[in-house]
Short mmCIF file of C-alpha atoms (C1' of nucleotides) in Angstrom, two decimals:
data_model
loop_
_atom_site.label_atom_id
_atom_site.label_comp_id
_atom_site.label_asym_id
_atom_site.label_seq_id
_atom_site.Cartn_x
_atom_site.Cartn_y
_atom_site.Cartn_z
CA UNK A 1 83.51 108.86 110.80
CA UNK A 2 80.76 109.09 113.19
CA UNK A 3 77.40 110.40 112.15
CA UNK A 4 73.94 109.50 113.34
CA UNK A 5 74.86 106.02 114.40
CA UNK A 6 73.20 103.18 112.62
CA UNK A 7 73.84 100.05 114.69
CA UNK A 8 75.79 97.16 113.24
CA UNK A 9 76.41 93.73 114.62
CA UNK A 10 80.13 93.93 114.76
CA UNK A 11 82.28 92.70 117.56
CA UNK A 12 85.43 94.09 119.01
CA UNK A 13 87.97 92.02 120.68
CA UNK A 14 91.39 92.49 122.16
CA UNK A 15 94.27 90.10 121.61
CA UNK A 16 97.47 90.23 123.56
CA UNK A 17 100.99 89.18 122.73
CA UNK A 18 102.42 88.83 126.21
CA UNK A 19 106.19 88.66 126.29
CA UNK A 20 108.36 87.25 129.02
CA UNK A 21 112.07 86.57 129.26
CA UNK A 22 113.30 83.56 131.10
CA UNK A 23 116.11 81.10 130.82
CA UNK A 24 117.71 83.18 128.10
CA UNK A 25 114.63 82.74 125.95
CA UNK A 26 111.96 85.14 124.80
CA UNK A 27 108.55 83.65 125.42
CA UNK A 28 104.93 84.49 124.90
CA UNK A 29 101.92 83.33 126.79
CA UNK A 30 99.58 81.07 124.83
CA UNK A 31 96.26 79.68 125.92
CA UNK A 32 94.59 76.51 124.81
CA UNK A 33 91.05 77.19 123.72
CA UNK A 34 88.30 75.05 125.22
CA UNK A 35 85.54 76.34 122.96
CA UNK A 36 84.66 76.28 119.34
CA UNK A 37 85.79 77.59 116.98
CA UNK A 38 89.37 76.31 117.11
CA UNK A 39 88.65 74.21 120.18
CA UNK A 40 91.88 72.70 121.51
CA UNK A 41 94.01 75.03 119.41
CA UNK A 42 96.64 77.32 120.82
CA UNK A 43 95.84 80.99 120.61
CA UNK A 44 96.84 84.38 121.88
CA UNK A 45 94.98 85.43 125.00
CA UNK A 46 92.18 87.81 124.27
CA UNK A 47 88.58 88.55 124.82
CA UNK A 48 85.68 90.70 123.84
CA UNK A 49 85.57 94.38 124.72
CA UNK A 50 82.62 95.27 126.90
CA UNK A 51 80.21 97.98 125.86
CA UNK A 52 81.20 100.34 128.60
CA UNK A 53 84.96 99.96 128.85
CA UNK A 54 87.74 101.56 126.89
CA UNK A 55 89.91 99.30 124.82
CA UNK A 56 92.91 100.01 127.03
CA UNK A 57 90.87 98.99 130.00
CA UNK A 58 89.80 95.81 128.27
CA UNK A 59 93.40 94.95 127.57
CA UNK A 60 94.34 95.47 131.20
CA UNK A 61 91.39 93.45 132.37
CA UNK A 62 92.27 90.52 130.16
CA UNK A 63 95.81 90.55 131.38
CA UNK A 64 94.69 90.69 134.97
CA UNK A 65 92.26 87.82 134.59
CA UNK A 66 94.93 85.73 133.03
CA UNK A 67 97.94 86.55 135.15
CA UNK A 68 96.71 88.25 138.28
CA UNK A 69 99.01 91.14 137.47
CA UNK A 70 98.24 94.83 137.20
CA UNK A 71 100.29 97.81 136.11
CA UNK A 72 101.92 95.92 133.34
CA UNK A 73 103.68 97.65 130.48
CA UNK A 74 101.26 97.41 127.54
CA UNK A 75 100.98 99.06 124.21
CA UNK A 76 98.50 98.86 121.40
CA UNK A 77 100.15 98.04 118.10
CA UNK A 78 97.71 97.20 115.35
CA UNK A 79 94.07 96.52 114.56
CA UNK A 80 93.10 93.57 112.44
CA UNK A 81 89.91 94.00 110.52
CA UNK A 82 89.64 91.55 107.67
CA UNK A 83 86.11 90.42 107.05
CA UNK A 84 86.79 86.72 107.32
CA UNK A 85 89.28 86.55 110.11
CA UNK A 86 86.70 84.95 112.38
CA UNK A 87 84.63 82.04 111.03
CA UNK A 88 81.51 82.99 112.95
CA UNK A 89 81.07 86.61 112.06
CA UNK A 90 82.60 89.99 111.88
CA UNK A 91 85.18 90.47 114.59
CA UNK A 92 87.64 93.31 114.59
CA UNK A 93 90.46 92.87 117.03
CA UNK A 94 92.81 95.39 118.54
CA UNK A 95 96.18 93.89 119.33
CA UNK A 96 98.37 94.80 122.29
CA UNK A 97 101.72 93.60 123.41
CA UNK A 98 102.62 93.38 127.06
CA UNK A 99 105.84 92.80 128.93
CA UNK A 100 106.00 90.71 132.05
CA UNK A 101 108.83 90.25 134.52
CA UNK A 102 109.05 86.51 134.94
CA UNK A 103 111.90 86.51 137.47
CA UNK A 104 112.28 82.83 137.02
CA UNK A 105 108.80 82.52 138.43
CA UNK A 106 106.39 81.34 135.81
CA UNK A 107 103.38 80.79 138.04
CA UNK A 108 100.20 82.34 136.82
CA UNK A 109 96.89 82.62 138.47
CA UNK A 110 95.02 80.47 136.00
CA UNK A 111 92.80 80.96 133.95
CA UNK A 112 89.71 82.41 132.41
CA UNK A 113 86.71 80.40 131.38
CA UNK A 114 87.42 79.99 127.71
CA UNK A 115 90.87 78.50 128.09
CA UNK A 116 91.89 75.25 129.67
CA UNK A 117 95.47 76.27 130.26
CA UNK A 118 98.05 78.91 129.64
CA UNK A 119 101.66 78.15 128.82
CA UNK A 120 104.79 80.17 128.24
CA UNK A 121 106.19 79.23 124.86
CA UNK A 122 109.47 80.21 123.27
CA UNK A 123 108.97 82.44 120.26
CA UNK A 124 111.29 80.14 118.36
CA UNK A 125 109.08 77.20 118.95
CA UNK A 126 105.50 78.28 118.42
CA UNK A 127 102.77 75.84 117.41
CA UNK A 128 100.17 76.64 114.77
CA UNK A 129 97.83 79.24 116.17
CA UNK A 130 94.10 79.80 115.87
CA UNK A 131 92.52 82.49 113.68
CA UNK A 132 95.07 84.91 112.24
CA UNK A 133 97.05 84.88 115.45
CA UNK A 134 100.31 84.02 113.76
CA UNK A 135 100.05 87.22 111.79
CA UNK A 136 99.24 89.13 114.95
CA UNK A 137 102.18 87.64 116.77
CA UNK A 138 104.60 88.42 113.94
CA UNK A 139 103.55 91.98 113.81
CA UNK A 140 103.85 92.38 117.54
CA UNK A 141 107.28 90.83 117.59
CA UNK A 142 108.40 93.09 114.78
CA UNK A 143 107.10 96.02 116.76
CA UNK A 144 109.11 95.33 119.88
CA UNK A 145 112.14 94.56 117.78
CA UNK A 146 111.97 98.05 116.39
CA UNK A 147 111.05 99.66 119.64
CA UNK A 148 113.85 98.17 121.66
CA UNK A 149 116.34 100.16 119.60
CA UNK A 150 115.07 103.50 120.80
CA UNK A 151 113.04 102.92 123.95
CA UNK A 152 114.02 101.26 127.21
CA UNK A 153 111.43 98.50 127.03
CA UNK A 154 113.92 95.74 127.73
CA UNK A 155 113.92 96.61 131.41
CA UNK A 156 110.26 95.68 131.61
CA UNK A 157 111.20 92.09 130.97
CA UNK A 158 114.10 91.82 133.38
CA UNK A 159 114.02 91.51 137.15
CA UNK A 160 114.56 94.74 139.01
CA UNK A 161 118.21 93.88 139.53
CA UNK A 162 120.00 92.37 136.59
CA UNK A 163 123.46 91.84 135.18
CA UNK A 164 124.76 93.36 131.99
CA UNK A 165 125.05 89.91 130.53
CA UNK A 166 121.35 89.30 131.09
CA UNK A 167 120.55 92.61 129.48
CA UNK A 168 122.71 91.80 126.51
CA UNK A 169 121.16 88.36 126.11
CA UNK A 170 117.75 89.92 125.99
CA UNK A 171 118.80 92.35 123.29
CA UNK A 172 120.29 89.47 121.39
CA UNK A 173 117.18 87.34 121.39
CA UNK A 174 114.93 90.20 120.44
CA UNK A 175 117.20 91.52 117.71
CA UNK A 176 118.13 88.01 116.72
CA UNK A 177 121.83 88.72 116.42
CA UNK A 178 125.01 88.49 118.43
CA UNK A 179 126.30 91.70 119.92
CA UNK A 180 129.85 92.48 120.93
CA UNK A 181 130.21 92.40 124.69
CA UNK A 182 132.62 95.26 125.07
CA UNK A 183 130.81 97.54 122.69
CA UNK A 184 127.45 96.72 124.22
CA UNK A 185 128.64 97.56 127.72
CA UNK A 186 130.38 100.71 126.65
CA UNK A 187 127.30 102.01 124.90
CA UNK A 188 124.82 100.98 127.55
CA UNK A 189 126.81 102.42 130.43
CA UNK A 190 127.47 105.61 128.49
CA UNK A 191 123.79 106.43 128.38
CA UNK A 192 123.98 106.83 132.11
CA UNK A 193 120.60 105.27 132.72
CA UNK A 194 121.83 102.30 134.70
CA UNK A 195 122.56 102.46 138.39
CA UNK A 196 125.38 100.19 139.50
CA UNK A 197 124.52 98.45 142.76
CA UNK A 198 126.79 97.29 145.56
CA UNK A 199 125.39 93.84 145.13
CA UNK A 200 126.44 90.86 143.15
CA UNK A 201 124.70 87.95 141.58
CA UNK A 202 124.13 84.99 143.91
CA UNK A 203 124.00 81.26 143.47
CA UNK A 204 126.24 81.00 140.45
CA UNK A 205 129.15 78.66 140.36
CA UNK A 206 131.55 81.11 138.82
CA UNK A 207 132.57 84.68 139.34
CA UNK A 208 129.45 86.63 140.26
CA UNK A 209 128.54 89.62 138.11
CA UNK A 210 127.60 93.06 139.37
CA UNK A 211 123.94 93.89 139.51
CA UNK A 212 122.40 96.99 137.96
CA UNK A 213 119.09 98.76 138.12
CA UNK A 214 117.36 100.79 135.44
CA UNK A 215 117.43 104.40 136.63
CA UNK A 216 114.09 105.84 135.61
CA UNK A 217 114.87 109.28 136.96
CA UNK A 218 117.95 109.71 134.85
CA UNK A 219 116.18 108.27 131.87
CA UNK A 220 113.38 110.78 132.11
CA UNK A 221 115.86 113.61 132.14
CA UNK A 222 117.33 112.37 128.90
CA UNK A 223 113.95 111.53 127.54
CA UNK A 224 113.74 114.10 124.76
CA UNK A 225 117.09 112.93 123.49
CA UNK A 226 116.25 109.79 121.64
CA UNK A 227 118.31 106.90 122.75
CA UNK A 228 119.33 104.23 120.34
CA UNK A 229 120.10 100.89 121.79
CA UNK A 230 121.21 97.71 120.24
CA UNK A 231 122.58 98.76 116.88
CA UNK Y 1 89.52 86.82 121.97
CA UNK Y 2 86.63 85.65 120.01
CA UNK Y 3 84.26 83.11 121.44
CA UNK Y 4 80.62 82.41 120.70
CA UNK Y 5 79.86 85.94 119.71
CA UNK Y 6 77.37 87.81 121.78
CA UNK Y 7 76.32 90.85 119.77
CA UNK Y 8 77.00 94.33 121.04
CA UNK Y 9 75.87 97.64 119.68
CA UNK Y 10 79.26 99.05 119.01
CA UNK Y 11 80.22 101.04 115.99
CA UNK Y 12 83.43 101.10 114.08
CA UNK Y 13 84.57 104.01 112.15
CA UNK Y 14 87.63 105.03 110.22
CA UNK Y 15 89.22 108.45 110.44
CA UNK Y 16 91.87 109.66 108.07
CA UNK Y 17 94.64 112.17 108.44
CA UNK Y 18 95.27 113.00 104.81
CA UNK Y 19 98.54 114.78 104.22
CA UNK Y 20 99.48 116.91 101.26
CA UNK Y 21 102.45 119.13 100.52
CA UNK Y 22 102.00 122.33 98.61
CA UNK Y 23 103.47 125.74 98.59
CA UNK Y 24 106.18 124.65 101.00
CA UNK Y 25 103.53 123.80 103.56
CA UNK Y 26 102.35 120.53 105.00
CA UNK Y 27 98.57 120.36 104.89
CA UNK Y 28 95.81 118.05 105.90
CA UNK Y 29 92.36 117.71 104.46
CA UNK Y 30 89.57 118.78 106.79
CA UNK Y 31 85.86 118.58 106.21
CA UNK Y 32 83.14 120.72 107.64
CA UNK Y 33 80.40 118.60 109.17
CA UNK Y 34 76.83 119.29 108.13
CA UNK Y 35 75.24 117.01 110.69
CA UNK Y 36 74.94 116.77 114.43
CA UNK Y 37 76.86 116.17 116.54
CA UNK Y 38 79.45 118.85 115.97
CA UNK Y 39 77.48 120.35 113.10
CA UNK Y 40 79.52 123.07 111.39
CA UNK Y 41 82.71 121.98 113.10
CA UNK Y 42 85.85 121.02 111.28
CA UNK Y 43 86.77 117.37 111.48
CA UNK Y 44 88.97 114.72 109.99
CA UNK Y 45 87.34 112.86 107.12
CA UNK Y 46 86.00 109.51 108.14
CA UNK Y 47 83.05 107.26 108.08
CA UNK Y 48 81.55 104.10 109.38
CA UNK Y 49 82.94 100.73 108.41
CA UNK Y 50 80.40 98.57 106.61
CA UNK Y 51 79.57 95.11 107.88
CA UNK Y 52 81.12 93.33 104.97
CA UNK Y 53 84.26 95.29 104.23
CA UNK Y 54 87.70 95.12 105.75
CA UNK Y 55 88.92 98.17 107.57
CA UNK Y 56 91.59 98.77 104.97
CA UNK Y 57 88.92 98.70 102.33
CA UNK Y 58 86.83 101.15 104.29
CA UNK Y 59 89.75 103.53 104.51
CA UNK Y 60 90.31 103.36 100.77
CA UNK Y 61 86.64 103.84 100.07
CA UNK Y 62 86.46 106.93 102.23
CA UNK Y 63 89.43 108.41 100.53
CA UNK Y 64 88.01 107.67 97.12
CA UNK Y 65 84.66 109.21 97.93
CA UNK Y 66 86.34 112.31 99.17
CA UNK Y 67 89.06 112.82 96.63
CA UNK Y 68 88.29 110.62 93.63
CA UNK Y 69 91.72 109.06 94.05
CA UNK Y 70 92.68 105.42 94.31
CA UNK Y 71 95.95 103.66 95.03
CA UNK Y 72 96.94 106.17 97.62
CA UNK Y 73 99.66 105.49 100.14
CA UNK Y 74 97.82 104.73 103.39
CA UNK Y 75 98.74 103.23 106.68
CA UNK Y 76 96.84 102.43 109.79
CA UNK Y 77 98.41 103.99 112.87
CA UNK Y 78 96.22 103.77 115.95
CA UNK Y 79 92.82 102.81 117.25
CA UNK Y 80 90.95 105.12 119.57
CA UNK Y 81 88.56 103.39 121.89
CA UNK Y 82 87.63 105.57 124.83
CA UNK Y 83 84.08 105.05 125.96
CA UNK Y 84 83.03 108.67 125.70
CA UNK Y 85 84.77 109.83 122.62
CA UNK Y 86 81.48 110.09 120.75
CA UNK Y 87 78.58 111.85 122.46
CA UNK Y 88 75.94 109.57 120.94
CA UNK Y 89 77.25 106.16 121.78
CA UNK Y 90 80.11 103.78 121.66
CA UNK Y 91 82.25 104.41 118.62
CA UNK Y 92 85.68 102.92 118.19
CA UNK Y 93 87.66 104.45 115.41
CA UNK Y 94 90.65 103.15 113.53
CA UNK Y 95 92.88 105.95 112.32
CA UNK Y 96 94.82 105.98 109.07
CA UNK Y 97 97.13 108.48 107.54
CA UNK Y 98 97.31 108.96 103.81
CA UNK Y 99 99.67 110.82 101.53
CA UNK Y 100 98.47 112.67 98.49
CA UNK Y 101 100.44 114.23 95.67
CA UNK Y 102 98.94 117.66 95.32
CA UNK Y 103 101.13 118.80 92.43
CA UNK Y 104 99.95 122.31 92.93
CA UNK Y 105 96.52 121.03 91.99
CA UNK Y 106 94.22 121.16 94.94
CA UNK Y 107 90.99 120.27 93.17
CA UNK Y 108 88.99 117.54 94.79
CA UNK Y 109 85.97 115.78 93.58
CA UNK Y 110 83.73 117.00 96.35
CA UNK Y 111 82.19 115.72 98.68
CA UNK Y 112 80.33 113.07 100.55
CA UNK Y 113 76.95 113.54 102.08
CA UNK Y 114 77.88 114.35 105.62
CA UNK Y 115 80.24 117.21 104.83
CA UNK Y 116 79.53 120.52 103.22
CA UNK Y 117 83.06 121.16 102.12
CA UNK Y 118 86.60 119.92 102.30
CA UNK Y 119 89.59 122.20 102.64
CA UNK Y 120 93.35 121.75 102.73
CA UNK Y 121 94.63 123.33 105.91
CA UNK Y 122 98.19 123.92 107.00
CA UNK Y 123 99.15 121.81 109.98
CA UNK Y 124 100.47 124.96 111.60
CA UNK Y 125 97.13 126.64 111.39
CA UNK Y 126 94.49 124.12 112.40
CA UNK Y 127 91.14 125.14 113.85
CA UNK Y 128 89.54 123.37 116.79
CA UNK Y 129 88.38 119.96 115.65
CA UNK Y 130 85.35 117.85 116.45
CA UNK Y 131 85.41 114.82 118.77
CA UNK Y 132 88.94 113.78 119.75
CA UNK Y 133 90.24 114.59 116.31
CA UNK Y 134 93.00 116.82 117.57
CA UNK Y 135 94.43 113.90 119.45
CA UNK Y 136 94.11 111.73 116.38
CA UNK Y 137 95.83 114.29 114.21
CA UNK Y 138 98.71 114.72 116.67
CA UNK Y 139 99.35 111.07 116.84
CA UNK Y 140 99.27 110.71 113.08
CA UNK Y 141 101.64 113.61 112.61
CA UNK Y 142 104.00 112.14 115.17
CA UNK Y 143 103.86 108.88 113.31
CA UNK Y 144 104.90 110.26 109.97
CA UNK Y 145 107.57 112.36 111.67
CA UNK Y 146 109.12 109.18 112.96
CA UNK Y 147 108.55 107.22 109.84
CA UNK Y 148 110.11 109.72 107.48
CA UNK Y 149 113.46 109.06 109.13
CA UNK Y 150 113.62 105.47 108.02
CA UNK Y 151 111.14 105.00 105.20
CA UNK Y 152 110.82 106.82 101.89
CA UNK Y 153 107.36 108.18 102.49
CA UNK Y 154 108.28 111.72 101.55
CA UNK Y 155 108.15 110.82 97.88
CA UNK Y 156 104.46 110.04 98.19
CA UNK Y 157 103.83 113.72 98.80
CA UNK Y 158 105.98 115.13 96.02
CA UNK Y 159 105.25 115.23 92.31
CA UNK Y 160 106.88 112.47 90.33
CA UNK Y 161 109.68 114.81 89.34
CA UNK Y 162 111.04 117.04 92.02
CA UNK Y 163 114.07 119.08 92.96
CA UNK Y 164 116.33 118.38 95.89
CA UNK Y 165 115.30 121.67 97.40
CA UNK Y 166 111.66 120.61 97.37
CA UNK Y 167 112.59 117.34 98.98
CA UNK Y 168 114.57 119.11 101.65
CA UNK Y 169 111.77 121.56 102.36
CA UNK Y 170 109.42 118.68 102.88
CA UNK Y 171 111.77 117.05 105.36
CA UNK Y 172 112.11 120.35 107.12
CA UNK Y 173 108.41 120.93 107.58
CA UNK Y 174 107.78 117.41 108.75
CA UNK Y 175 110.74 117.29 111.11
CA UNK Y 176 110.18 120.89 112.07
CA UNK Y 177 113.80 121.89 111.85
CA UNK Y 178 116.25 123.38 109.41
CA UNK Y 179 118.60 120.98 107.68
CA UNK Y 180 121.96 121.78 106.16
CA UNK Y 181 121.73 121.88 102.40
CA UNK Y 182 125.07 120.28 101.62
CA UNK Y 183 124.74 117.56 104.18
CA UNK Y 184 121.21 116.80 103.14
CA UNK Y 185 122.12 116.43 99.50
CA UNK Y 186 125.20 114.37 100.23
CA UNK Y 187 123.26 111.95 102.35
CA UNK Y 188 120.26 111.69 100.10
CA UNK Y 189 122.27 111.14 96.94
CA UNK Y 190 124.48 108.62 98.69
CA UNK Y 191 121.58 106.31 99.25
CA UNK Y 192 121.42 105.89 95.52
CA UNK Y 193 117.65 105.82 95.43
CA UNK Y 194 117.19 108.96 93.37
CA UNK Y 195 117.42 109.00 89.62
CA UNK Y 196 118.80 112.22 88.19
CA UNK Y 197 116.80 113.27 85.14
CA UNK Y 198 117.93 115.20 82.09
CA UNK Y 199 115.26 117.71 82.78
CA UNK Y 200 115.15 120.94 84.68
CA UNK Y 201 112.55 122.87 86.55
CA UNK Y 202 110.45 125.19 84.39
CA UNK Y 203 108.78 128.51 84.90
CA UNK Y 204 111.00 129.83 87.63
CA UNK Y 205 112.55 133.25 87.42
CA UNK Y 206 116.00 132.13 88.49
CA UNK Y 207 118.39 129.34 87.76
CA UNK Y 208 116.38 126.16 87.26
CA UNK Y 209 117.20 123.15 89.39
CA UNK Y 210 117.72 119.61 88.19
CA UNK Y 211 114.79 117.26 88.54
CA UNK Y 212 114.97 113.88 90.21
CA UNK Y 213 112.76 110.84 90.46
CA UNK Y 214 112.47 108.36 93.30
CA UNK Y 215 113.93 105.10 92.01
CA UNK Y 216 111.71 102.40 93.43
CA UNK Y 217 113.69 99.56 91.92
CA UNK Y 218 116.92 100.59 93.56
CA UNK Y 219 115.13 101.23 96.79
CA UNK Y 220 113.67 97.75 96.87
CA UNK Y 221 117.10 96.27 96.43
CA UNK Y 222 118.34 98.12 99.46
CA UNK Y 223 115.16 97.46 101.31
CA UNK Y 224 116.47 95.17 104.02
CA UNK Y 225 119.11 97.72 104.86
CA UNK Y 226 117.29 100.28 106.86
CA UNK Y 227 117.69 103.75 105.54
CA UNK Y 228 117.77 106.65 107.87
CA UNK Y 229 116.82 109.97 106.47
CA UNK Y 230 116.65 113.32 108.02
CA UNK Y 231 118.78 113.02 111.11
"C1'" DA X 1 146.13 72.85 148.29
"C1'" DA X 2 146.04 72.58 143.49
"C1'" DT X 3 143.60 72.70 139.41
"C1'" DA X 4 139.76 72.98 136.11
"C1'" DT X 5 135.88 75.59 134.70
"C1'" DA X 6 132.91 79.23 133.34
"C1'" DG X 7 131.73 83.65 132.95
"C1'" DT X 8 133.26 88.69 134.24
"C1'" DG X 9 135.38 92.76 132.95
"C1'" DT X 10 138.30 95.70 130.34
"C1'" DG X 11 141.11 99.23 126.01
"C1'" DT X 12 142.66 100.57 121.69
"C1'" DA X 13 143.04 101.40 116.87
"C1'" DT X 14 140.46 102.00 112.58
"C1'" DA X 15 136.58 103.01 109.81
"C1'" DT X 16 132.44 105.37 109.29
"C1'" DT X 17 129.29 108.87 109.92
"C1'" DC X 18 127.95 113.45 111.37
"C1'" DT X 19 128.53 118.31 111.65
"C1'" DA X 20 129.73 122.92 110.63
"C1'" DC X 21 130.59 126.07 107.38
"C1'" DA X 22 130.69 129.94 102.53
"C1'" DC X 23 131.41 130.85 98.04
"C1'" DT X 24 130.87 130.49 92.85
"C1'" DA X 25 127.79 129.28 88.90
"C1'" DA X 26 123.70 129.68 86.28
"C1'" DG X 27 119.70 131.54 84.75
"C1'" DT X 28 116.13 135.37 84.67
"C1'" DA X 29 114.53 140.10 84.70
"C1'" DA X 30 115.21 144.68 84.25
"C1'" DT H 1 125.11 144.80 81.41
"C1'" DT H 2 123.88 144.45 85.73
"C1'" DA H 3 121.29 142.98 89.64
"C1'" DC H 4 118.99 139.38 91.66
"C1'" DT H 5 117.83 134.79 93.19
"C1'" DT H 6 118.51 130.19 93.89
"C1'" DA H 7 121.51 126.00 92.51
"C1'" DG H 8 125.26 123.50 93.39
"C1'" DT H 9 129.58 122.08 95.55
"C1'" DG H 10 134.11 120.18 99.38
"C1'" DT H 11 136.71 119.71 103.37
"C1'" DA H 12 138.30 119.35 108.02
"C1'" DG H 13 137.30 118.03 112.75
"C1'" DA H 14 134.31 115.63 116.00
"C1'" DA H 15 131.69 111.96 117.31
"C1'" DT H 16 130.29 107.37 116.89
"C1'" DA H 17 130.61 102.56 115.55
"C1'" DT H 18 133.20 98.47 114.86
"C1'" DA H 19 136.53 94.84 115.37
"C1'" DC H 20 139.10 92.32 118.31
"C1'" DA H 21 141.65 88.97 122.86
"C1'" DC H 22 143.14 88.13 127.25
"C1'" DA H 23 143.66 88.34 132.33
"C1'" DC H 24 140.80 88.08 136.49
"C1'" DT H 25 137.70 85.94 139.91
"C1'" DA H 26 134.72 82.84 142.16
"C1'" DT H 27 133.34 78.34 142.67
"C1'" DA H 28 133.55 73.23 142.23
"C1'" DT H 29 136.36 69.19 141.99
"C1'" DT H 30 140.04 66.35 143.12
#
DNA sequence: AATATAGTGTGTATATTCTACACTAAGTAA
DNA sequence: TTACTTAGTGTAGAATATACACACTATATT
């Protein structure tokens, strides 16, 4: 650790795997780089950490610049520090994942100065990515796949009001397996962390499903009990 | 992420929470600092990452310098990047935990140049630590507490040959709760990842227990199946 | 008005896993 | 030989997980 502080020319950056759920698909936000190295390649959004900001702050800033959103669910998941991961010098990057409620609305306030555009891309259909970003993505995806089984992160991706079918679809795409409808509902409702609303789905051409909300209050009460979803 | 690389004066360090199990107690290795800041305080072992080494390599190097051991089980668990965590400047630190087989033998090849001594200390009896090292320790401990329930990391702390009682004790100190002997043994043996040896414990003044080995080969075969220990 | 369509919503039986619980066996020390 | 200490073992009941299929409802179409 820290001693009398010789100064090195190392750079920190943050990279973000930003998840969204839309159209029954799990997506991440990719940017197209407009600078060398890897000009015109797709990459994870990220940027350099300023001298006087914490890494969490840097992650929030990057997300805000890219999406115009604040108070997003974010979590640091791994730090990548191979010597040659960046062709122009030593860059250590701290990776975060974030969860965004798309609500069918994929508009973003575009876009910082090093990217020409940002696009939501299905995780099943990713292009080649710059740097070691494929590795970073895989690890982030793995992380949420684990986490969804014991933490209520799915609700961060859904609109405030959602149907049980939507919730189940989301579990299915993240866990990459079919779940049984009856068992899923039984288990989910048993936890008692969903509030059933008096409202129904609108604009569908078939029987409308009931809407539910995630009940944070009840969840917090159960919090010490670990919940296991999605098995 | 990475663009044309302005250079900042930031420092990377590595800090290690090094676990050992001895005497029925879970311990970590602390060093006493012989330099400012926090001279004479206890701290987690750590050091600065060199320009031309990966962070994993730095972690291994630090461990080797401190203990003379290589090929230790290590895992990165979190990166601490608050602006003011180091009184003398911006230092971002990547934290690792490591698991060492003490085998009753607590000798270490002492000790690098910034520490006057290194001591194994029970996790239940830690002194105040320098910097934010208490936070780092807590997070690392939490991490192995979770991990032990689905990965066979406990065996990294035990001697090659161990008794089921030793294994259970280790689970108990990490999970911080009593486990039922019969249920523990049933479950553990059921996994089929322990090899029963023809040997028994020696030097005890009561009935000697059978010795077991962790069977890595069998474990790897089951690997995709997630194991859950210790519930 | 009748019908087709598409997704909603529900129960039960079986298998598996978890939990609680207490005594005898074996080896050592005196 | 006896006293002591830990090793080693089974079963019954509760809880949880899994497998599985059909009737209902709202809308769109004719």
